[in-house]
Coordinates of C-alpha atoms in Angstrom, one line a residue:
Chain I
M1176 CA 31.5 -81.1 -141.3
T1177 CA 31.6 -83.3 -138.1
A1178 CA 28.6 -83.3 -135.7
P1179 CA 29.5 -81.9 -132.4
S1180 CA 30.4 -84.7 -129.7
E1181 CA 27.5 -85.0 -127.3
S1182 CA 28.0 -83.2 -124.0
F1183 CA 27.0 -84.5 -120.4
A1184 CA 24.5 -81.9 -120.2
P1185 CA 22.6 -79.6 -122.9
R1186 CA 24.7 -77.0 -124.4
R1187 CA 22.9 -73.5 -124.3
D1188 CA 22.1 -71.7 -127.6
E1189 CA 22.4 -68.3 -125.9
P1190 CA 24.9 -67.8 -122.9
L1191 CA 23.4 -67.1 -119.5
F1192 CA 25.8 -64.7 -118.5
G1193 CA 27.8 -62.2 -120.6
R1194 CA 30.9 -62.1 -118.8
L1195 CA 32.0 -65.1 -116.1
A1196 CA 34.8 -64.2 -113.7
I1197 CA 36.6 -67.3 -111.9
I1198 CA 38.9 -66.2 -109.1
G1199 CA 40.9 -69.0 -108.0
I1200 CA 42.0 -71.7 -110.5
G1201 CA 41.9 -75.1 -108.5
L1202 CA 39.6 -78.2 -108.9
I1203 CA 36.4 -76.2 -108.6
G1204 CA 37.4 -73.1 -110.4
S1205 CA 38.9 -75.1 -113.4
S1206 CA 35.8 -77.4 -113.4
I1207 CA 33.7 -74.6 -113.6
A1208 CA 35.7 -73.2 -116.5
H1209 CA 35.5 -76.3 -118.4
A1210 CA 31.7 -76.7 -118.0
A1211 CA 30.7 -73.2 -118.7
K1212 CA 32.7 -73.2 -121.8
E1213 CA 31.5 -76.6 -123.2
L1214 CA 28.0 -75.8 -122.4
N1215 CA 28.1 -72.0 -123.3
L1216 CA 27.1 -70.8 -120.0
A1217 CA 28.9 -67.6 -120.6
G1218 CA 29.8 -65.5 -123.6
R1219 CA 33.5 -64.9 -122.2
I1220 CA 35.1 -66.5 -119.2
V1221 CA 38.0 -65.0 -117.4
L1222 CA 40.0 -66.7 -114.9
S1223 CA 42.5 -65.5 -112.4
D1224 CA 44.8 -66.9 -109.6
R1225 CA 47.2 -65.0 -107.2
D1226 CA 49.9 -67.9 -108.2
E1227 CA 51.6 -67.0 -111.3
A1228 CA 52.7 -70.7 -112.0
V1229 CA 48.9 -71.4 -111.8
R1230 CA 47.9 -68.8 -114.0
T1231 CA 50.6 -70.2 -116.7
R1232 CA 49.3 -73.6 -116.5
A1233 CA 45.9 -72.3 -116.8
R1234 CA 46.9 -70.7 -120.3
E1235 CA 48.5 -73.9 -121.3
L1236 CA 45.3 -75.6 -120.7
D1237 CA 43.3 -73.2 -122.5
L1238 CA 41.0 -72.8 -119.6
G1239 CA 38.1 -70.3 -120.4
H1240 CA 38.9 -67.4 -122.9
E1241 CA 41.4 -65.3 -120.8
I1242 CA 43.6 -65.6 -117.9
A1243 CA 43.7 -62.2 -116.2
D1244 CA 46.9 -61.3 -114.1
T1245 CA 44.7 -59.9 -111.1
A1246 CA 41.4 -60.7 -109.4
A1247 CA 40.3 -57.2 -110.1
E1248 CA 40.9 -57.2 -113.6
A1249 CA 38.9 -60.6 -114.1
A1250 CA 36.1 -59.3 -112.0
R1251 CA 35.9 -55.9 -114.1
D1252 CA 32.5 -55.8 -115.8
A1253 CA 31.7 -59.4 -115.3
D1254 CA 28.0 -60.5 -114.6
H1255 CA 29.0 -63.2 -112.6
V1256 CA 32.0 -63.4 -110.2
I1257 CA 32.8 -66.8 -108.3
L1258 CA 35.4 -66.9 -105.7
C1259 CA 36.9 -70.4 -105.8
V1260 CA 39.7 -69.7 -103.2
P1261 CA 39.9 -71.4 -99.5
V1262 CA 37.4 -70.0 -97.4
G1263 CA 39.8 -68.0 -95.3
A1264 CA 40.7 -66.0 -98.4
C1265 CA 37.1 -65.0 -99.6
G1266 CA 37.0 -61.8 -97.3
A1267 CA 40.4 -60.5 -98.7
V1268 CA 39.7 -61.2 -102.4
A1269 CA 36.0 -59.5 -101.8
A1270 CA 37.9 -56.5 -100.8
E1271 CA 40.2 -56.6 -103.4
I1272 CA 37.7 -56.9 -106.4
A1273 CA 35.0 -54.7 -104.7
A1274 CA 35.8 -51.5 -106.7
S1275 CA 35.6 -53.5 -110.1
L1276 CA 32.4 -55.0 -109.5
K1277 CA 29.4 -53.5 -111.6
P1278 CA 26.1 -52.8 -110.5
G1279 CA 23.8 -55.7 -111.0
A1280 CA 26.6 -58.3 -111.0
I1281 CA 26.1 -61.3 -108.9
L1282 CA 29.0 -62.1 -106.4
S1283 CA 29.4 -66.0 -105.6
D1284 CA 31.7 -68.3 -104.1
V1285 CA 31.9 -72.2 -103.7
G1286 CA 33.1 -72.5 -100.2
S1287 CA 32.2 -75.5 -97.9
V1288 CA 31.3 -73.1 -94.8
K1289 CA 28.8 -70.4 -95.5
N1290 CA 28.0 -68.3 -92.5
A1291 CA 31.7 -67.3 -92.0
V1292 CA 32.1 -66.4 -96.0
V1293 CA 28.9 -64.2 -95.7
E1294 CA 30.3 -62.4 -92.6
A1295 CA 33.6 -61.9 -94.4
V1296 CA 32.5 -61.1 -97.8
L1297 CA 29.1 -58.9 -97.2
P1298 CA 30.9 -55.8 -95.8
H1299 CA 32.8 -55.4 -99.0
V1300 CA 29.8 -56.0 -101.3
P1301 CA 28.9 -52.7 -103.1
E1302 CA 25.3 -51.1 -103.4
G1303 CA 23.7 -52.9 -106.4
V1304 CA 25.8 -56.1 -106.3
H1305 CA 24.0 -59.3 -105.3
L1306 CA 25.7 -61.9 -103.0
V1307 CA 24.6 -65.3 -103.7
P1308 CA 26.9 -67.8 -101.9
A1309 CA 27.0 -71.2 -103.3
H1310 CA 28.3 -74.7 -102.2
P1311 CA 28.8 -77.3 -104.7
V1312 CA 28.8 -80.6 -102.6
A1313 CA 31.2 -82.4 -105.3
G1314 CA 35.3 -83.1 -105.4
T1315 CA 37.6 -85.4 -105.7
E1316 CA 40.7 -86.1 -103.9
N1317 CA 42.8 -84.2 -106.6
S1318 CA 43.5 -80.3 -106.4
G1319 CA 44.8 -77.8 -108.8
P1320 CA 44.2 -76.5 -112.4
D1321 CA 44.8 -79.8 -113.8
A1322 CA 42.4 -81.6 -111.7
G1323 CA 39.1 -79.9 -112.9
F1324 CA 36.7 -81.7 -115.6
P1325 CA 33.3 -80.5 -116.8
S1326 CA 31.1 -83.0 -115.3
L1327 CA 32.1 -82.7 -111.7
F1328 CA 28.8 -81.1 -110.8
L1329 CA 26.5 -83.6 -112.6
N1330 CA 23.7 -85.0 -110.3
R1331 CA 25.7 -83.2 -107.5
W1332 CA 24.0 -81.1 -105.0
C1333 CA 24.7 -77.2 -104.9
I1334 CA 23.4 -75.2 -102.1
L1335 CA 22.7 -71.6 -102.3
T1336 CA 22.5 -69.6 -99.2
P1337 CA 21.5 -66.0 -100.1
P1338 CA 21.2 -63.5 -97.2
E1339 CA 17.7 -62.4 -96.2
G1340 CA 16.5 -60.0 -98.8
T1341 CA 18.7 -61.0 -101.7
D1342 CA 17.2 -60.1 -105.1
A1343 CA 15.1 -63.1 -106.3
G1344 CA 16.1 -62.6 -109.9
A1345 CA 19.9 -63.0 -108.9
I1346 CA 19.2 -66.1 -106.9
A1347 CA 17.3 -67.6 -110.0
R1348 CA 20.2 -66.8 -112.3
T1349 CA 22.4 -68.3 -110.1
R1350 CA 20.4 -71.4 -109.6
H1351 CA 20.2 -71.7 -113.5
F1352 CA 24.0 -71.5 -113.7
W1353 CA 24.6 -74.4 -111.6
E1354 CA 21.5 -76.4 -113.1
G1355 CA 23.1 -75.7 -116.4
M1356 CA 26.3 -77.7 -115.3
G1357 CA 23.9 -80.6 -114.2
A1358 CA 23.7 -80.0 -110.4
L1359 CA 20.9 -80.1 -108.3
V1360 CA 20.1 -76.9 -106.4
E1361 CA 18.8 -76.3 -103.0
V1362 CA 18.4 -73.1 -101.1
M1363 CA 18.7 -72.7 -97.2
T1364 CA 20.2 -70.3 -94.6
A1365 CA 23.9 -70.2 -94.3
Q1366 CA 23.4 -71.4 -90.4
H1367 CA 21.6 -74.4 -91.3
H1368 CA 24.2 -75.2 -94.2
D1369 CA 26.9 -75.1 -91.9
L1370 CA 25.2 -77.5 -89.3
V1371 CA 24.1 -80.1 -92.1
L1372 CA 27.6 -80.0 -93.8
A1373 CA 29.3 -80.2 -90.2
I1374 CA 27.8 -83.8 -90.0
T1375 CA 27.7 -84.9 -93.7
S1376 CA 31.1 -83.6 -94.8
H1377 CA 33.1 -81.9 -92.0
L1378 CA 33.3 -84.3 -89.3
P1379 CA 33.8 -87.1 -91.7
H1380 CA 36.8 -85.5 -93.0
L1381 CA 38.2 -84.7 -89.6
I1382 CA 37.7 -88.4 -88.6
A1383 CA 39.4 -89.8 -91.7
Y1384 CA 42.3 -87.3 -91.3
N1385 CA 42.6 -88.5 -87.7
I1386 CA 42.7 -92.1 -88.3
V1387 CA 45.2 -92.1 -91.1
G1388 CA 47.3 -90.1 -88.7
T1389 CA 47.1 -92.8 -85.9
A1390 CA 47.9 -95.3 -88.3
E1391 CA 51.1 -93.5 -89.4
D1392 CA 52.2 -93.1 -86.0
L1393 CA 52.0 -97.0 -84.9
E1394 CA 55.2 -98.7 -84.0
A1395 CA 53.9 -102.4 -84.1
V1396 CA 52.4 -102.2 -87.5
T1397 CA 54.5 -100.9 -90.3
Q1398 CA 53.3 -98.4 -92.9
S1399 CA 53.6 -101.0 -95.7
E1400 CA 51.2 -103.4 -93.7
V1401 CA 48.8 -100.5 -93.2
I1402 CA 48.8 -99.9 -97.0
K1403 CA 48.9 -103.6 -97.9
F1404 CA 45.7 -104.6 -96.0
S1405 CA 43.9 -101.3 -96.4
A1406 CA 41.2 -103.1 -98.3
G1407 CA 39.4 -103.8 -94.9
G1408 CA 37.8 -100.4 -94.7
F1409 CA 40.8 -98.0 -94.0
R1410 CA 41.2 -97.3 -97.6
D1411 CA 38.2 -95.2 -97.9
F1412 CA 39.6 -93.2 -95.3
T1413 CA 42.6 -92.4 -96.9
R1414 CA 40.8 -91.2 -100.0
I1415 CA 39.0 -88.7 -97.9
A1416 CA 41.9 -87.8 -96.0
A1417 CA 43.9 -87.0 -99.2
S1418 CA 41.9 -83.7 -99.8
D1419 CA 43.5 -80.4 -100.2
P1420 CA 45.0 -79.5 -96.8
T1421 CA 44.6 -75.6 -97.0
M1422 CA 41.0 -75.9 -98.1
W1423 CA 40.2 -78.4 -95.1
R1424 CA 42.2 -76.3 -92.5
D1425 CA 39.9 -73.2 -93.5
V1426 CA 36.8 -75.2 -93.2
F1427 CA 37.4 -76.3 -89.7
L1428 CA 38.6 -73.0 -88.5
H1429 CA 35.5 -71.2 -90.1
N1430 CA 32.8 -73.7 -89.0
K1431 CA 34.1 -74.1 -85.5
E1432 CA 30.9 -74.2 -83.6
A1433 CA 29.2 -76.8 -85.6
V1434 CA 31.9 -79.1 -86.0
L1435 CA 32.8 -78.9 -82.1
E1436 CA 29.1 -79.6 -81.5
M1437 CA 29.2 -82.6 -83.9
L1438 CA 32.4 -83.9 -82.5
G1439 CA 31.1 -83.7 -78.9
R1440 CA 28.3 -85.8 -80.0
F1441 CA 30.6 -88.2 -81.9
S1442 CA 32.7 -88.7 -78.8
E1443 CA 30.0 -89.3 -76.6
D1444 CA 28.7 -92.0 -78.8
L1445 CA 32.1 -93.5 -79.3
S1446 CA 32.2 -93.9 -75.5
I1447 CA 29.2 -96.0 -75.7
L1448 CA 30.6 -98.4 -78.1
T1449 CA 34.1 -98.4 -76.6
R1450 CA 32.4 -99.4 -73.2
A1451 CA 30.3 -102.1 -74.9
I1452 CA 33.6 -103.5 -76.2
R1453 CA 35.3 -103.3 -73.1
F1454 CA 32.6 -105.1 -70.9
G1455 CA 31.8 -107.6 -73.7
D1456 CA 28.2 -106.3 -74.1
G1457 CA 27.4 -107.8 -77.7
E1458 CA 23.7 -106.6 -77.6
T1459 CA 24.5 -103.1 -77.6
L1460 CA 26.9 -103.5 -80.4
H1461 CA 24.6 -105.5 -82.6
K1462 CA 21.7 -103.1 -82.0
H1463 CA 23.9 -100.1 -82.8
F1464 CA 25.2 -101.8 -86.1
T1465 CA 21.6 -102.7 -87.1
R1466 CA 20.0 -99.4 -87.0
T1467 CA 22.9 -97.6 -89.1
R1468 CA 22.0 -99.7 -92.2
A1469 CA 18.6 -97.6 -92.7
I1470 CA 20.6 -94.4 -93.9
R1471 CA 22.6 -96.5 -96.3
R1472 CA 19.5 -97.8 -97.8
G1473 CA 18.4 -94.3 -98.2
I1474 CA 21.3 -93.3 -99.8
I1475 CA 21.2 -96.1 -102.4
A1476 CA 17.2 -95.4 -102.9
L1477 CA 18.0 -92.0 -103.7
G1478 CA 20.3 -93.1 -106.6
Q1479 CA 23.3 -91.3 -105.2
E1480 CA 25.4 -94.5 -105.0
K1481 CA 25.0 -97.9 -106.4
P1482 CA 25.6 -101.0 -103.9
E1483 CA 29.1 -102.0 -103.8
T1484 CA 28.8 -105.5 -105.4
E1485 CA 27.9 -103.9 -108.7
K1486 CA 31.1 -102.1 -108.8
L1487 CA 33.1 -105.3 -108.0
R1488 CA 31.3 -107.2 -110.6
K1489 CA 32.1 -105.0 -113.3
P1490 CA 35.5 -103.7 -112.5
Chain V
M25 CA 30.8 -127.8 -129.0
T26 CA 31.5 -124.3 -127.6
A27 CA 34.7 -123.0 -126.0
P28 CA 34.4 -122.7 -122.3
S29 CA 34.1 -119.0 -121.2
E30 CA 37.2 -117.5 -120.0
S31 CA 37.4 -117.1 -116.1
F32 CA 38.8 -114.1 -114.0
A33 CA 41.6 -116.9 -112.9
P34 CA 42.9 -120.1 -114.7
R35 CA 40.9 -123.0 -114.1
R36 CA 42.8 -126.3 -112.8
D37 CA 43.0 -129.3 -114.9
E38 CA 43.0 -131.5 -111.8
P39 CA 41.2 -130.2 -108.5
L40 CA 43.5 -129.4 -105.5
F41 CA 41.4 -131.3 -103.0
G42 CA 39.0 -134.3 -103.4
R43 CA 36.3 -132.7 -101.1
L44 CA 35.9 -129.3 -99.9
A45 CA 33.4 -128.6 -97.1
I46 CA 32.2 -125.0 -96.4
I47 CA 30.3 -124.4 -93.2
G48 CA 28.3 -121.2 -93.3
I49 CA 26.7 -120.0 -96.5
G50 CA 27.2 -116.1 -96.4
L51 CA 29.0 -113.5 -98.7
I52 CA 32.1 -115.5 -98.1
G53 CA 31.0 -119.1 -98.1
S54 CA 29.0 -118.6 -101.1
S55 CA 31.8 -116.8 -103.0
I56 CA 34.4 -119.7 -102.2
A57 CA 31.7 -122.1 -103.4
H58 CA 31.4 -120.1 -106.9
A59 CA 35.2 -119.9 -107.1
A60 CA 36.1 -123.5 -106.4
K61 CA 33.5 -124.7 -108.6
E62 CA 34.2 -122.5 -111.4
L63 CA 38.1 -122.9 -111.1
N64 CA 38.0 -126.6 -110.4
L65 CA 39.7 -126.5 -107.0
A66 CA 37.8 -129.4 -105.6
G67 CA 36.3 -132.4 -106.8
R68 CA 33.3 -132.3 -104.6
I69 CA 31.9 -129.3 -102.9
V70 CA 29.6 -129.7 -99.9
L71 CA 28.1 -126.8 -98.1
S72 CA 25.9 -126.5 -95.0
D73 CA 24.5 -123.9 -92.9
R74 CA 22.5 -124.1 -89.6
D75 CA 19.7 -122.0 -91.1
E76 CA 17.3 -124.2 -93.1
A77 CA 16.1 -121.3 -95.1
V78 CA 19.8 -120.5 -96.2
R79 CA 20.0 -124.3 -97.1
T80 CA 17.0 -124.2 -99.2
R81 CA 18.2 -120.9 -101.0
A82 CA 21.7 -122.6 -101.5
R83 CA 20.1 -125.5 -103.4
E84 CA 18.1 -123.1 -105.5
L85 CA 21.5 -121.2 -106.4
D86 CA 23.0 -124.4 -107.1
L87 CA 25.9 -123.6 -105.0
G88 CA 28.8 -126.4 -104.9
H89 CA 27.7 -129.9 -105.6
E90 CA 25.8 -130.7 -102.4
I91 CA 24.1 -128.9 -99.5
A92 CA 24.3 -131.1 -96.5
D93 CA 21.9 -130.8 -93.5
T94 CA 24.5 -130.6 -90.8
A95 CA 28.1 -129.4 -90.5
A96 CA 29.3 -132.7 -89.3
E97 CA 27.8 -134.3 -92.4
A98 CA 29.4 -131.6 -94.7
A99 CA 32.7 -132.2 -92.9
R100 CA 32.9 -136.0 -93.2
D101 CA 35.9 -137.2 -95.1
A102 CA 36.5 -133.8 -96.4
D103 CA 40.2 -132.9 -97.4
H104 CA 39.7 -129.1 -96.7
V105 CA 37.0 -127.8 -94.2
I106 CA 36.5 -124.1 -94.2
L107 CA 34.4 -122.3 -91.2
C108 CA 32.6 -119.2 -92.8
V109 CA 30.7 -118.6 -89.7
P110 CA 30.8 -115.7 -87.5
V111 CA 34.0 -115.5 -85.3
G112 CA 31.9 -116.1 -82.2
A113 CA 30.5 -119.4 -83.6
C114 CA 33.7 -121.1 -84.8
G115 CA 34.6 -123.0 -81.5
A116 CA 31.1 -124.4 -81.3
V117 CA 31.1 -125.5 -84.8
A118 CA 34.4 -127.0 -84.7
A119 CA 33.3 -128.9 -81.7
E120 CA 30.4 -130.1 -83.6
I121 CA 32.5 -131.4 -86.5
A122 CA 35.6 -132.5 -84.6
A123 CA 34.5 -136.2 -84.7
S124 CA 33.9 -136.3 -88.4
L125 CA 37.1 -134.8 -89.5
K126 CA 39.6 -137.3 -91.1
P127 CA 43.4 -137.5 -90.4
G128 CA 45.2 -135.5 -92.8
A129 CA 42.4 -132.9 -93.2
I130 CA 43.0 -129.3 -93.2
L131 CA 40.6 -127.2 -91.0
S132 CA 40.6 -123.5 -91.6
D133 CA 38.2 -120.5 -91.2
V134 CA 37.8 -117.1 -92.7
G135 CA 37.3 -114.8 -89.5
S136 CA 38.5 -111.4 -89.4
V137 CA 40.1 -112.0 -86.0
K138 CA 42.6 -114.7 -85.7
N139 CA 43.9 -115.2 -82.1
A140 CA 40.5 -115.8 -80.6
V141 CA 39.5 -118.2 -83.3
V142 CA 42.8 -120.2 -82.7
E143 CA 42.0 -120.3 -79.0
A144 CA 38.4 -121.4 -79.4
V145 CA 39.0 -124.1 -82.4
L146 CA 42.3 -125.6 -81.4
P147 CA 41.2 -127.7 -78.4
H148 CA 38.6 -129.6 -80.8
V149 CA 41.3 -130.2 -83.5
P150 CA 41.8 -134.0 -83.6
E151 CA 45.4 -135.6 -83.7
G152 CA 46.6 -135.7 -87.6
V153 CA 44.0 -132.7 -88.4
H154 CA 46.0 -129.3 -89.5
L155 CA 44.5 -126.2 -88.4
V156 CA 45.4 -123.4 -90.9
P157 CA 43.4 -120.2 -90.0
A158 CA 42.8 -117.7 -92.9
H159 CA 41.5 -114.2 -93.4
P160 CA 40.7 -113.1 -96.7
V161 CA 40.5 -109.3 -96.5
A162 CA 37.7 -108.8 -99.0
G163 CA 34.0 -108.2 -98.7
T164 CA 31.1 -106.1 -99.7
E165 CA 28.3 -104.3 -97.9
N166 CA 26.0 -107.4 -98.8
S167 CA 25.6 -110.4 -96.8
G168 CA 23.9 -114.1 -97.3
P169 CA 23.9 -116.9 -100.0
D170 CA 22.8 -114.6 -102.6
A171 CA 25.8 -112.0 -102.0
G172 CA 28.6 -114.3 -103.1
F173 CA 30.6 -114.1 -106.4
P174 CA 33.6 -116.0 -107.8
S175 CA 36.0 -113.1 -108.3
L176 CA 35.5 -111.6 -104.7
F177 CA 39.1 -112.4 -103.6
L178 CA 40.6 -111.8 -106.8
N179 CA 43.8 -109.4 -106.3
R180 CA 42.8 -109.3 -102.5
W181 CA 45.1 -110.4 -99.5
C182 CA 44.4 -113.4 -97.6
I183 CA 46.4 -113.6 -94.4
L184 CA 47.1 -117.2 -92.9
T185 CA 47.8 -117.5 -89.3
P186 CA 49.1 -121.2 -88.7
P187 CA 49.9 -121.9 -85.2
E188 CA 53.7 -122.5 -84.6
G189 CA 54.7 -125.9 -85.6
T190 CA 51.9 -126.4 -88.3
D191 CA 52.6 -129.0 -91.1
A192 CA 54.3 -127.1 -93.8
G193 CA 52.7 -129.2 -96.4
A194 CA 49.2 -128.1 -95.2
I195 CA 50.1 -124.4 -95.1
A196 CA 51.4 -124.8 -98.7
R197 CA 48.0 -126.4 -99.7
T198 CA 46.0 -123.8 -98.2
R199 CA 48.2 -121.1 -99.9
H200 CA 47.6 -122.8 -103.2
F201 CA 43.8 -122.9 -102.7
W202 CA 43.6 -119.1 -102.0
E203 CA 46.2 -118.2 -104.7
G204 CA 43.9 -120.4 -106.9
M205 CA 41.0 -118.1 -106.3
G206 CA 43.3 -115.0 -107.3
A207 CA 44.2 -114.1 -103.8
L208 CA 47.4 -112.7 -102.6
V209 CA 48.7 -114.8 -99.7
E210 CA 50.7 -113.6 -96.6
V211 CA 51.7 -115.5 -93.4
M212 CA 51.9 -113.9 -90.2
T213 CA 51.2 -114.8 -86.5
A214 CA 47.8 -114.6 -85.3
Q215 CA 48.6 -111.9 -82.7
H216 CA 50.2 -109.7 -85.3
H217 CA 47.3 -110.2 -87.7
D218 CA 45.0 -108.9 -84.9
L219 CA 47.1 -105.8 -84.5
V220 CA 47.3 -105.1 -88.1
L221 CA 43.6 -105.6 -88.8
A222 CA 42.5 -103.8 -85.8
I223 CA 44.0 -100.5 -87.5
T224 CA 43.3 -101.1 -91.1
S225 CA 39.8 -102.6 -90.6
H226 CA 38.1 -102.9 -87.1
L227 CA 38.6 -99.3 -86.0
P228 CA 37.5 -97.9 -89.3
H229 CA 34.5 -100.0 -89.2
L230 CA 33.8 -98.9 -85.5
I231 CA 34.2 -95.3 -86.5
A232 CA 31.9 -95.6 -89.4
Y233 CA 29.2 -97.3 -87.4
N234 CA 29.8 -94.5 -84.8
I235 CA 29.5 -91.7 -87.1
V236 CA 26.4 -93.0 -88.9
G237 CA 24.8 -93.5 -85.6
T238 CA 25.6 -89.8 -84.4
A239 CA 24.1 -88.6 -87.6
E240 CA 20.9 -90.6 -87.2
D241 CA 20.5 -89.0 -83.8
L242 CA 20.7 -85.4 -84.7
E243 CA 17.6 -83.1 -84.0
A244 CA 18.7 -80.1 -86.2
V245 CA 19.5 -81.9 -89.2
T246 CA 16.9 -84.3 -90.7
Q247 CA 17.8 -87.8 -92.0
S248 CA 16.8 -86.9 -95.4
E249 CA 19.2 -84.0 -95.4
V250 CA 21.9 -86.3 -94.2
I251 CA 21.1 -88.7 -97.1
K252 CA 20.8 -85.8 -99.6
F253 CA 24.2 -84.3 -99.0
S254 CA 26.0 -87.4 -98.1
A255 CA 28.3 -86.9 -101.0
G256 CA 30.6 -84.7 -99.0
G257 CA 32.3 -87.7 -97.2
F258 CA 29.6 -89.3 -95.1
R259 CA 28.5 -91.6 -98.0
D260 CA 31.9 -93.6 -97.7
F261 CA 31.2 -94.2 -94.0
T262 CA 27.6 -95.4 -94.6
R263 CA 28.9 -98.1 -97.0
I264 CA 31.4 -99.4 -94.3
A265 CA 28.6 -99.0 -91.7
A266 CA 26.2 -101.4 -93.9
S267 CA 28.3 -104.5 -93.2
D268 CA 26.9 -107.4 -91.2
P269 CA 26.0 -106.7 -87.8
T270 CA 26.6 -110.1 -86.2
M271 CA 30.0 -110.5 -88.0
W272 CA 31.0 -107.1 -86.7
R273 CA 29.8 -107.5 -83.1
D274 CA 31.8 -110.9 -82.9
V275 CA 35.1 -109.1 -84.3
F276 CA 34.8 -106.4 -81.7
L277 CA 34.1 -108.9 -78.9
H278 CA 36.9 -111.1 -80.1
N279 CA 39.6 -108.5 -80.7
K280 CA 39.0 -106.5 -77.7
E281 CA 42.5 -105.6 -76.5
A282 CA 43.9 -104.5 -80.0
V283 CA 40.7 -102.4 -80.7
L284 CA 40.8 -100.7 -77.4
E285 CA 44.6 -100.0 -77.9
M286 CA 43.9 -98.4 -81.1
L287 CA 40.7 -96.7 -79.8
G288 CA 43.0 -95.2 -77.1
R289 CA 45.3 -93.8 -79.7
F290 CA 42.6 -92.6 -82.1
S291 CA 40.9 -90.6 -79.1
E292 CA 44.2 -89.0 -78.2
D293 CA 44.9 -87.9 -81.5
L294 CA 41.4 -86.4 -82.0
S295 CA 41.8 -84.4 -78.8
I296 CA 44.6 -82.6 -80.4
L297 CA 42.8 -81.8 -83.6
T298 CA 39.7 -80.7 -81.5
R299 CA 41.8 -78.4 -79.5
A300 CA 43.5 -77.0 -82.4
I301 CA 39.9 -76.3 -84.1
R302 CA 38.8 -74.8 -80.9
F303 CA 41.7 -72.3 -80.4
G304 CA 42.0 -71.6 -84.1
D305 CA 45.4 -73.2 -84.6
G306 CA 45.5 -73.5 -88.4
E307 CA 49.1 -74.6 -88.5
T308 CA 48.9 -77.8 -86.3
L309 CA 45.7 -78.7 -88.8
H310 CA 47.6 -78.0 -92.0
K311 CA 50.7 -79.8 -90.7
H312 CA 48.3 -83.0 -90.0
F313 CA 46.3 -82.8 -93.4
T314 CA 49.4 -82.6 -95.3
R315 CA 51.3 -85.7 -93.8
T316 CA 48.3 -88.0 -94.2
R317 CA 48.6 -87.9 -98.1
A318 CA 51.6 -90.1 -98.0
I319 CA 49.7 -93.2 -97.3
R320 CA 47.1 -92.5 -99.8
R321 CA 49.9 -92.3 -102.3
G322 CA 51.2 -95.7 -101.1
I323 CA 47.9 -97.2 -101.7
I324 CA 47.5 -95.8 -105.1
A325 CA 51.0 -96.9 -106.1
L326 CA 50.5 -100.5 -105.2
G327 CA 47.7 -100.5 -107.3
Q328 CA 45.0 -101.3 -104.7
E329 CA 43.0 -98.5 -105.8
K330 CA 42.7 -95.8 -108.7
P331 CA 42.7 -92.0 -108.1
E332 CA 39.1 -90.9 -107.7
T333 CA 39.0 -88.8 -110.7
E334 CA 39.5 -91.7 -113.2
K335 CA 36.4 -93.2 -111.7
L336 CA 34.4 -90.0 -112.0
R337 CA 35.4 -89.2 -115.5
K338 CA 34.3 -92.7 -116.7
P339 CA 31.1 -93.3 -114.8

């Protein structure tokens, strides 16, 4: 008998949920399936995807214990149902599975915006079912059922945004589920979540998509030159701008107010820097470039990232 | 006798230059000193810095073979002199060392803009001295004499921008020097360099500095929330925005035309995305987010970076 190989997080003796349903088998859905199976977070894991090719691939990859043909079938009798579909699809999927949800079940999602998801999903939640929306702040530039891996959520934040009055026990079980996969859990309102993520995630993505597009359209600089000399800073933007287009389209359509607010502030600030460059105002530039270092120090102090030299020294 | 430990690049039997002078002991200057000594690229390496504290630290770190008190002293009789000072200081330093430069010497620099450097330095270059400006496209978020390490330039591009009519032998020796440190060398005009770098490096830095500043000024989202949830994309911007403020101030002041041109295009493109968000035009967003993936694939194909999942799987 060989000893079981060590996992990235402790494996549970008893599963946390009897039946776990994962609707949508992309990067997040497949990662949850890997983690929940490896760590025994659910006795039975059933996945589904509306795309038949994805379901076939998920069976080949042996994700979870069963691949159901429909979302409703996957959700039937589940104790925890997680919608891992683009934000814009959450309402329709909730309507589709509503009749299959059993009383006491927790309905959750993993969307990057929360207010719009709550508004779209809540009308379909049957009496006795607990809606506990979640947003794991984790991802890679890859998408699809092959992209998932069990440690994706390790040491990453997962934000829960339960509507007011949500059952405390359901919130606690959802928290334990994410903590079980190694995530750090925080609870806040959907409104505040959308504002925080607008600046820490949505605006950076929009800016990254934008600058990569600008680079593509140049006539005087070739695309191969852009690629060749990208180490100067551009490369980091291309990684962000390689994220899933459908997911990000939905994020911007569904967190419009907060993103437009942050975009407005960003553009105002950029005008000041542009003006400083135009008029050769080195003092304004230097002052601005100095104060932005503080936030970086905070991120490194929090252990969310190592300084860059370490990475370079040990490639 | 112990075998010499293996280096990141082949060590030369015979040095390429007799005397190498490095003026300015920051990240780049100290990295060149480390690499040139380790790989025997110069028989004698003399460094200098206008800051006495930096010279003292450089002596403690045993950088090169000698720390001279003045730039002129370091440059005297040198075969290769590299200005590793902020772009805005290159002209003044060139004036200071001009009388010490010996005929046949190569005068170079490492500035991130090239046209302004050539304009500022060329008037001070004595007859018989070869100006071969260089820009190693490499760096980290750290600055100062402690930040350097010998493999900084390994597999990174170094762009040479010799003025028309520059001695071919001097260009070749400069190329060999950078190739000796593991860099990939490309030659282009200073004007074209400034345009290419405006999009691949200068604009990304300005945008990163700007967005980090916008985040700092928010009232509804605390700084600790920004730091906590930065994994969503913002974190990459903070790394770029932690670069040396003086160096970057000088870059923007000295590549004004190209940066303003790129900024104009960037803002135009951002207006289109902003408008698409405001009017809920998901098709425009999706189309834009899809085409930007091509450049990313190019960067990965060129081996300049690995896809992100690999990094995450093997932390």
